[in-house]
mmCIF file of C-alpha atoms in Angstrom:
data_model
loop_
_atom_site.group_PDB
_atom_site.id
_atom_site.type_symbol
_atom_site.label_atom_id
_atom_site.label_comp_id
_atom_site.label_asym_id
_atom_site.label_seq_id
_atom_site.Cartn_x
_atom_site.Cartn_y
_atom_site.Cartn_z
ATOM 1 C CA MET G 1 4.272 2.734 1.978
ATOM 2 C CA LEU G 2 3.256 5.570 4.251
ATOM 3 C CA LYS G 3 5.774 6.809 6.792
ATOM 4 C CA THR G 4 3.293 6.095 9.583
ATOM 5 C CA ALA G 5 2.642 2.650 8.247
ATOM 6 C CA ARG G 6 -0.763 1.128 8.680
ATOM 7 C CA VAL G 7 0.474 -2.431 8.511
ATOM 8 C CA SER G 8 -1.551 -5.180 6.955
ATOM 9 C CA GLY G 9 -1.525 -7.829 4.337
ATOM 10 C CA ALA G 10 -1.521 -5.277 1.565
ATOM 11 C CA LEU G 11 2.154 -5.016 2.305
ATOM 12 C CA LEU G 12 2.371 -8.759 1.991
ATOM 13 C CA CYS G 13 -0.308 -9.302 -0.634
ATOM 14 C CA ALA G 14 -0.452 -6.258 -2.918
ATOM 15 C CA LEU G 15 3.173 -5.226 -2.782
ATOM 16 C CA VAL G 16 4.470 -8.730 -3.126
ATOM 17 C CA THR G 17 1.819 -9.944 -5.556
ATOM 18 C CA LEU G 18 2.002 -6.908 -7.816
ATOM 19 C CA ALA G 19 5.560 -5.962 -7.071
ATOM 20 C CA GLY G 20 3.353 -1.927 -4.832
ATOM 21 C CA ALA G 21 0.216 0.362 4.506
ATOM 22 C CA CYS G 22 -2.348 -0.293 5.006
ATOM 23 C CA ALA G 23 -5.231 -0.949 7.350
ATOM 24 C CA PRO G 24 -4.539 -0.381 11.015
ATOM 25 C CA PRO G 25 -4.412 -3.440 13.266
ATOM 26 C CA VAL G 26 -7.247 -2.019 15.332
ATOM 27 C CA PRO G 27 -9.715 0.319 13.607
ATOM 28 C CA GLY G 28 -8.820 3.942 14.226
ATOM 29 C CA THR G 29 -5.226 3.312 15.290
ATOM 30 C CA VAL G 30 -1.942 3.616 13.464
ATOM 31 C CA ILE G 31 1.293 1.804 14.095
ATOM 32 C CA ASP G 32 4.430 3.854 13.663
ATOM 33 C CA SER G 33 6.614 2.169 11.071
ATOM 34 C CA ALA G 34 9.420 1.861 13.629
ATOM 35 C CA ALA G 35 7.147 -0.331 15.773
ATOM 36 C CA VAL G 36 6.699 -2.883 12.994
ATOM 37 C CA ASP G 37 9.396 -5.463 12.393
ATOM 38 C CA LEU G 38 9.352 -5.869 8.629
ATOM 39 C CA ASP G 39 11.844 -8.694 9.011
ATOM 40 C CA ASP G 40 9.302 -10.772 10.965
ATOM 41 C CA TRP G 41 6.768 -11.680 8.299
ATOM 42 C CA ASN G 42 4.919 -14.083 10.548
ATOM 43 C CA ALA G 43 4.128 -11.136 12.850
ATOM 44 C CA VAL G 44 3.128 -8.996 9.847
ATOM 45 C CA ARG G 45 0.780 -11.759 8.667
ATOM 46 C CA GLU G 46 -0.740 -12.124 12.139
ATOM 47 C CA ARG G 47 -1.333 -8.389 12.382
ATOM 48 C CA ALA G 48 -2.843 -8.312 8.888
ATOM 49 C CA HIS G 49 -5.372 -11.067 9.556
ATOM 50 C CA GLY G 50 -8.916 -9.694 9.851
ATOM 51 C CA GLN G 51 -8.033 -6.249 8.511
ATOM 52 C CA THR G 52 -9.539 -4.250 5.669
ATOM 53 C CA VAL G 53 -7.277 -2.423 3.246
ATOM 54 C CA ARG G 54 -8.654 0.474 1.203
ATOM 55 C CA TRP G 55 -6.650 0.531 -2.014
ATOM 56 C CA TRP G 56 -7.013 3.742 -4.010
ATOM 57 C CA LEU G 57 -6.119 3.396 -7.677
ATOM 58 C CA TYR G 58 -7.117 4.610 -11.090
ATOM 59 C CA GLY G 59 -10.503 3.101 -11.849
ATOM 60 C CA GLY G 60 -10.506 3.544 -15.616
ATOM 61 C CA ASP G 61 -8.512 0.489 -16.627
ATOM 62 C CA ASP G 62 -10.876 -2.474 -16.887
ATOM 63 C CA ARG G 63 -8.033 -4.959 -17.377
ATOM 64 C CA VAL G 64 -6.241 -3.877 -14.180
ATOM 65 C CA ASN G 65 -9.507 -3.726 -12.218
ATOM 66 C CA ARG G 66 -10.435 -7.235 -13.361
ATOM 67 C CA TYR G 67 -6.992 -8.551 -12.377
ATOM 68 C CA ILE G 68 -7.299 -7.021 -8.913
ATOM 69 C CA ASP G 69 -10.872 -8.259 -8.466
ATOM 70 C CA GLU G 70 -10.207 -11.765 -9.788
ATOM 71 C CA HIS G 71 -6.705 -12.440 -8.451
ATOM 72 C CA VAL G 72 -5.424 -9.978 -5.847
ATOM 73 C CA THR G 73 -8.634 -9.632 -3.808
ATOM 74 C CA PRO G 74 -9.129 -13.417 -3.498
ATOM 75 C CA ALA G 75 -5.426 -13.879 -2.621
ATOM 76 C CA ALA G 76 -5.824 -11.302 0.151
ATOM 77 C CA ALA G 77 -9.029 -13.006 1.331
ATOM 78 C CA GLU G 78 -7.170 -16.332 1.582
ATOM 79 C CA ARG G 79 -4.896 -14.564 4.064
ATOM 80 C CA GLY G 80 -7.829 -13.162 6.049
ATOM 81 C CA ILE G 81 -7.633 -9.656 4.561
ATOM 82 C CA THR G 82 -10.493 -7.749 2.969
ATOM 83 C CA LEU G 83 -9.269 -5.664 0.044
ATOM 84 C CA ARG G 84 -11.531 -2.774 -0.986
ATOM 85 C CA ARG G 85 -10.622 -1.290 -4.342
ATOM 86 C CA ILE G 86 -11.380 2.459 -4.308
ATOM 87 C CA PRO G 87 -11.512 3.625 -7.938
ATOM 88 C CA VAL G 88 -10.357 7.192 -8.550
ATOM 89 C CA ALA G 89 -10.370 9.293 -11.695
ATOM 90 C CA ASP G 90 -7.035 10.909 -10.842
ATOM 91 C CA THR G 91 -4.517 9.242 -8.545
ATOM 92 C CA ALA G 92 -3.049 12.650 -7.695
ATOM 93 C CA GLY G 93 -6.254 13.324 -5.760
ATOM 94 C CA ALA G 94 -5.565 10.360 -3.474
ATOM 95 C CA VAL G 95 -1.974 11.515 -2.915
ATOM 96 C CA GLN G 96 -3.201 15.054 -2.202
ATOM 97 C CA ARG G 97 -5.690 13.616 0.308
ATOM 98 C CA VAL G 98 -2.860 11.843 2.129
ATOM 99 C CA VAL G 99 -0.771 15.040 2.055
ATOM 100 C CA ALA G 100 -3.683 17.002 3.573
ATOM 101 C CA GLU G 101 -4.356 14.334 6.225
ATOM 102 C CA SER G 102 -0.652 14.206 7.056
ATOM 103 C CA GLN G 103 -0.429 18.004 7.375
ATOM 104 C CA ALA G 104 -3.462 17.886 9.673
ATOM 105 C CA ASN G 105 -1.638 15.251 11.783
ATOM 106 C CA LYS G 106 -4.467 12.818 11.098
ATOM 107 C CA THR G 107 -3.190 9.351 11.979
ATOM 108 C CA ASP G 108 -6.275 7.390 10.946
ATOM 109 C CA GLY G 109 -6.472 8.546 7.346
ATOM 110 C CA SER G 110 -8.854 7.358 4.678
ATOM 111 C CA VAL G 111 -6.208 5.985 2.289
ATOM 112 C CA ASP G 112 -4.405 2.773 3.209
ATOM 113 C CA LEU G 113 -2.663 1.994 -0.068
ATOM 114 C CA ILE G 114 -2.225 3.917 -3.332
ATOM 115 C CA TRP G 115 -1.173 2.664 -6.710
ATOM 116 C CA VAL G 116 0.976 5.605 -7.811
ATOM 117 C CA ASN G 117 2.779 6.471 -10.985
ATOM 118 C CA GLY G 118 6.161 8.185 -11.078
ATOM 119 C CA GLU G 119 4.853 11.737 -10.929
ATOM 120 C CA ASN G 120 2.588 11.016 -7.937
ATOM 121 C CA PHE G 121 5.352 9.004 -6.293
ATOM 122 C CA ALA G 122 7.601 12.058 -6.605
ATOM 123 C CA LEU G 123 4.894 14.256 -5.038
ATOM 124 C CA GLY G 124 4.617 11.854 -2.101
ATOM 125 C CA ARG G 125 8.393 11.749 -1.729
ATOM 126 C CA ARG G 126 8.623 15.582 -1.713
ATOM 127 C CA SER G 127 5.863 15.622 0.916
ATOM 128 C CA GLY G 128 7.703 13.102 3.110
ATOM 129 C CA LEU G 129 4.931 10.500 2.895
ATOM 130 C CA TRP G 130 6.798 7.371 1.933
ATOM 131 C CA LEU G 131 8.748 5.047 4.174
ATOM 132 C CA ASP G 132 12.214 4.465 2.734
ATOM 133 C CA GLY G 133 14.109 1.202 2.735
ATOM 134 C CA TRP G 134 11.206 -1.227 3.007
ATOM 135 C CA ALA G 135 11.287 -2.753 -0.471
ATOM 136 C CA GLY G 136 14.494 -4.697 0.076
ATOM 137 C CA ARG G 137 12.993 -6.255 3.202
ATOM 138 C CA LEU G 138 10.028 -7.884 1.464
ATOM 139 C CA PRO G 139 10.150 -11.696 1.371
ATOM 140 C CA ASN G 140 10.163 -11.679 -2.450
ATOM 141 C CA ALA G 141 12.442 -8.643 -2.827
ATOM 142 C CA ARG G 142 14.790 -10.577 -5.073
ATOM 143 C CA TYR G 143 12.090 -10.383 -7.784
ATOM 144 C CA VAL G 144 11.769 -6.575 -7.624
ATOM 145 C CA ASP G 145 14.166 -4.039 -9.104
ATOM 146 C CA PRO G 146 14.896 -1.797 -6.076
ATOM 147 C CA ALA G 147 15.240 1.287 -8.263
ATOM 148 C CA THR G 148 11.660 0.840 -9.438
ATOM 149 C CA VAL G 149 10.387 1.172 -5.878
ATOM 150 C CA GLU G 150 12.941 3.459 -4.246
ATOM 151 C CA GLU G 151 13.976 5.847 -7.021
ATOM 152 C CA ASP G 152 11.072 6.227 -9.460
ATOM 153 C CA PHE G 153 11.027 9.823 -10.776
#
């Protein structure tokens, strides 16, 4: 999750559904992560409703893409969230884009959510992009190994 979290249902839907913020509540704005009460999931759901989340992930795995298209996207839609899968050839490019936008103090970046591997997670961590401590606050946190989310690489 980005340090300046763009809160939406991807936090609820993608992270919880896939055990991995997201679109701003008003286009072109960003909510500082401190302004979002991750312990109030009803408020998170309300804020997510009607939003679009641009999810950047490797586009070369047909099985994963089909799962997202057939299961995750409809689950998000049931919650009033439009999920746009942005296929990329190299996930590092999406992380580098966020790094560049962050360094330029751009608060309405083009990447809402990234499916990262360990190496790209480490790059984001070194660049100060990720919000720490959120995983244990998810409603279904008991199903996720915290080390997988907080300490990968």
